[in-house]
Amino acid sequence: GQNIDQPTEMTATEGAIVQINCTYQTSGFNGLFWYQQHAGEAPTFLSYNVLDGLEEKGRFSSFLSRSKGYSYLLLKELQMKDSASYLCAVRDSNYQLIWGAGTKLIIKP
Amino acid sequence: GAVVSQHPSRVICKSGTSVKIECRSLDFQATTMFWYRQFPKQSLMLMATSNEGSKATYEQGVEKDKFLINHASLTLSTLTVTSAHPEDSSFYICSAIDGQGESSPLHFGNGTRLTVT
């Protein structure tokens, strides 16, 4: 079966750095997406990785290793507004998106 | 950027009634839209893929006669929850892809919180 694993919840301090990991086992791979979802709202797109390596976008970076079936989202200079759930999604060989359950990130002052 | 508009944002209805949710792509044409459902503290669950001008493709376990999907134009898809029951109470979110490239992400509407009493 297809599976995406993320930690259920993480806590970090304002101004610090946090890394949210995602491992996946899917039938084929056509890209990995990270989304941010605030409580009661729809997800918003953060990043896309299809090749190995690091993609940087301001305070957020995303890394991919296809051989390891592994990605992480790195958030720097954490702000209180970064408190949200972060969803990892992988597009499989049929171009279907497989979603992780999300990681709830709690930022403390 | 691509904008997907979803309406209504919240709806409360009585058991047995039907509710229609609209999803519009405002600044792009979407030949395909996706309908998701999300229960509290759970992941997104794909319900169906809506294709303009053809029948929707439903995921296993989703009743097509209960969740009617119509994608009549390149910018509008509707989901009708028929004969709603309290167990249908959930957060329903539509999404669409802007562009044809592999890196094109899904853009989501703001979601509709349905409460069936």
Coordinates of C-alpha atoms in Angstrom, one line a residue:
Chain A
G1 CA 0.0 0.0 0.0
Q2 CA 0.9 3.6 -0.2
N3 CA 2.0 5.4 2.9
I4 CA 3.2 8.8 4.1
D5 CA 4.5 9.3 7.6
Q6 CA 4.9 12.5 9.4
P7 CA 5.2 13.3 13.1
T8 CA 1.8 14.1 14.6
E9 CA 2.9 17.1 16.6
M10 CA 6.0 19.3 17.2
T11 CA 6.7 22.2 19.4
A12 CA 9.3 24.9 18.8
T13 CA 10.2 28.3 20.1
E14 CA 9.7 31.6 18.4
G15 CA 12.8 32.7 16.5
A16 CA 14.2 29.1 16.4
I17 CA 14.5 26.6 13.6
V18 CA 12.4 23.5 13.2
Q19 CA 12.6 20.6 10.7
I20 CA 9.5 18.5 9.9
N21 CA 10.2 15.2 8.4
C22 CA 8.2 13.2 5.9
T23 CA 8.9 9.6 4.7
Y24 CA 6.9 8.0 2.0
Q25 CA 6.3 4.6 0.3
T26 CA 4.3 5.1 -2.9
S27 CA 3.8 3.4 -6.2
G28 CA 6.0 5.6 -8.3
F29 CA 7.0 9.2 -7.6
N30 CA 6.2 12.3 -9.6
G31 CA 6.9 15.0 -7.1
L32 CA 6.4 16.0 -3.4
F33 CA 4.5 18.9 -2.1
W34 CA 4.4 20.7 1.2
Y35 CA 1.3 22.6 2.3
Q36 CA 0.5 24.8 5.3
Q37 CA -2.9 24.5 6.9
H38 CA -4.1 26.8 9.6
A39 CA -6.9 25.5 11.8
G40 CA -10.3 25.8 10.1
E41 CA -8.8 26.9 6.8
A42 CA -7.9 25.3 3.6
P43 CA -4.2 24.3 2.8
T44 CA -1.9 26.7 1.0
F45 CA 1.0 25.6 -1.2
L46 CA 4.5 26.0 0.2
S47 CA 6.9 24.1 -1.9
Y48 CA 7.5 21.4 -4.6
N49 CA 10.4 19.0 -5.0
V50 CA 10.9 16.5 -7.8
L51 CA 14.7 16.3 -7.9
D52 CA 17.0 15.5 -5.0
G53 CA 18.3 18.4 -3.1
L54 CA 17.2 21.5 -1.3
E55 CA 14.7 24.1 -2.5
E56 CA 14.8 27.4 -0.6
K57 CA 12.0 30.0 -0.4
G58 CA 12.7 32.7 2.1
R59 CA 12.3 31.3 5.6
F60 CA 11.1 28.0 4.3
S61 CA 13.2 25.3 2.7
S62 CA 12.3 21.8 1.5
F63 CA 14.7 18.9 0.9
L64 CA 14.2 15.7 -1.0
S65 CA 16.0 12.4 -1.2
R66 CA 14.2 10.0 -3.6
S67 CA 16.5 7.1 -2.9
K68 CA 15.6 7.3 0.8
G69 CA 11.9 8.2 0.2
Y70 CA 12.5 11.2 2.5
S71 CA 11.8 14.8 2.6
Y72 CA 11.9 17.6 5.2
L73 CA 10.5 21.1 5.5
L74 CA 12.8 23.5 7.3
L75 CA 11.3 26.6 8.9
K76 CA 13.7 29.3 10.1
E77 CA 13.2 32.3 12.3
L78 CA 9.9 30.9 13.5
Q79 CA 7.1 33.3 14.0
M80 CA 3.9 32.8 16.0
K81 CA 1.9 32.8 12.8
D82 CA 3.8 29.7 11.7
S83 CA 1.7 27.7 14.1
A84 CA -0.3 25.5 11.8
S85 CA -0.4 22.0 10.4
Y86 CA 2.1 21.1 7.7
L87 CA 1.0 18.5 5.1
C88 CA 3.3 16.4 3.0
A89 CA 1.8 15.0 -0.2
V90 CA 3.4 12.8 -2.9
R91 CA 2.2 12.4 -6.4
D92 CA 2.4 8.8 -7.5
S93 CA 2.9 7.1 -10.9
N94 CA -0.8 7.7 -11.7
Y95 CA -0.4 11.4 -10.8
Q96 CA -2.6 10.9 -7.8
L97 CA -1.8 12.9 -4.7
I98 CA -1.2 10.8 -1.6
W99 CA -1.5 12.9 1.6
G100 CA 0.2 12.6 4.9
A101 CA -1.9 13.2 8.1
G102 CA -0.1 16.4 8.7
T103 CA 2.2 17.7 11.5
K104 CA 0.7 20.1 13.9
L105 CA 3.4 22.7 14.8
I106 CA 3.0 24.6 18.0
I107 CA 5.2 27.8 18.4
K108 CA 5.8 29.0 21.9
P109 CA 7.0 32.5 22.8
Chain B
G1 CA -1.6 33.7 -8.3
A2 CA -4.3 31.2 -9.0
V3 CA -7.5 31.8 -6.9
V4 CA -10.1 29.2 -6.2
S5 CA -13.3 30.5 -4.6
Q6 CA -15.6 28.3 -2.7
H7 CA -19.1 29.1 -1.4
P8 CA -20.6 28.9 1.2
S9 CA -17.9 28.9 3.8
R10 CA -20.3 27.6 6.5
V11 CA -23.7 26.0 6.3
I12 CA -26.0 24.4 8.8
C13 CA -28.8 22.3 7.6
K14 CA -31.3 19.9 8.9
S15 CA -31.0 16.1 8.5
G16 CA -32.6 15.0 5.2
T17 CA -32.1 18.2 3.3
S18 CA -29.6 18.8 0.5
V19 CA -26.7 21.3 0.3
K20 CA -24.9 22.6 -2.7
I21 CA -21.3 23.8 -2.6
E22 CA -19.8 25.8 -5.4
C23 CA -16.2 25.9 -6.4
R24 CA -14.9 28.5 -8.9
S25 CA -11.5 29.1 -10.5
L26 CA -11.4 32.9 -10.7
D27 CA -8.4 33.6 -12.9
F28 CA -7.7 30.3 -14.7
Q29 CA -9.5 27.5 -16.4
A30 CA -9.7 24.3 -14.6
T31 CA -10.5 21.2 -16.7
T32 CA -10.1 19.1 -13.5
M33 CA -11.2 20.0 -10.0
F34 CA -10.9 17.8 -6.9
W35 CA -13.2 17.5 -3.9
Y36 CA -11.8 16.6 -0.5
R37 CA -13.3 16.0 2.9
Q38 CA -11.5 16.5 6.1
F39 CA -12.7 15.4 9.5
P40 CA -11.2 17.0 12.6
K41 CA -7.6 16.2 13.2
Q42 CA -7.5 14.0 10.2
S43 CA -5.8 14.2 6.8
L44 CA -7.4 15.3 3.6
M45 CA -9.5 12.5 2.0
L46 CA -10.1 12.8 -1.8
M47 CA -13.7 12.2 -2.5
A48 CA -13.9 12.6 -6.3
T49 CA -12.2 14.1 -9.3
S50 CA -14.4 16.4 -11.3
N51 CA -13.8 16.7 -15.0
E52 CA -15.4 19.4 -17.1
G53 CA -18.0 18.0 -19.5
S54 CA -17.9 14.4 -18.2
K55 CA -18.8 12.3 -15.2
A56 CA -16.9 12.6 -12.0
T57 CA -14.6 9.9 -10.9
Y58 CA -15.4 8.8 -7.3
E59 CA -13.0 7.3 -4.8
Q60 CA -13.7 3.9 -3.3
G61 CA -16.3 4.2 -0.6
V62 CA -17.8 7.5 -1.7
E63 CA -21.4 7.2 -2.7
K64 CA -21.9 9.0 -6.1
D65 CA -25.7 9.2 -5.6
K66 CA -25.2 11.0 -2.3
F67 CA -22.5 13.3 -3.4
L68 CA -23.5 14.7 -6.7
I69 CA -20.8 16.5 -8.7
N70 CA -21.4 18.7 -11.7
H71 CA -18.6 20.4 -13.6
A72 CA -20.5 22.3 -16.3
S73 CA -17.9 24.8 -17.2
L74 CA -14.1 25.3 -17.1
T75 CA -14.5 27.5 -14.1
L76 CA -17.2 26.0 -12.0
S77 CA -17.8 22.7 -10.2
T78 CA -20.5 22.0 -7.7
L79 CA -20.9 19.3 -5.0
T80 CA -24.4 18.6 -3.7
V81 CA -24.7 16.6 -0.6
T82 CA -28.1 15.0 -0.9
S83 CA -30.2 13.9 2.0
A84 CA -27.6 15.0 4.5
H85 CA -27.2 13.2 7.8
P86 CA -25.2 14.2 10.9
E87 CA -22.3 11.9 9.9
D88 CA -21.9 14.0 6.7
S89 CA -20.9 17.0 8.9
S90 CA -17.3 17.8 7.9
F91 CA -15.0 20.3 6.2
Y92 CA -15.4 20.0 2.4
I93 CA -12.6 21.6 0.3
C94 CA -12.4 21.9 -3.5
S95 CA -9.1 22.4 -5.4
A96 CA -7.9 22.8 -8.9
I97 CA -4.6 22.8 -10.8
D98 CA -3.5 25.9 -12.6
G99 CA -1.3 24.9 -15.5
Q100 CA -0.2 21.7 -17.1
G101 CA 3.3 21.4 -15.8
E102 CA 4.4 18.8 -13.4
S103 CA 5.3 21.4 -10.8
S104 CA 1.8 22.9 -10.9
P105 CA 0.4 22.6 -7.4
L106 CA -3.2 22.2 -6.2
H107 CA -4.8 25.5 -5.2
F108 CA -7.5 25.1 -2.7
G109 CA -10.8 26.9 -2.0
N110 CA -11.3 28.2 1.5
G111 CA -13.5 25.2 2.3
T112 CA -17.1 24.7 3.5
R113 CA -17.8 23.7 7.0
L114 CA -21.0 21.6 6.9
T115 CA -23.0 20.9 10.0
V116 CA -26.0 18.7 9.8
T117 CA -28.4 18.8 12.8

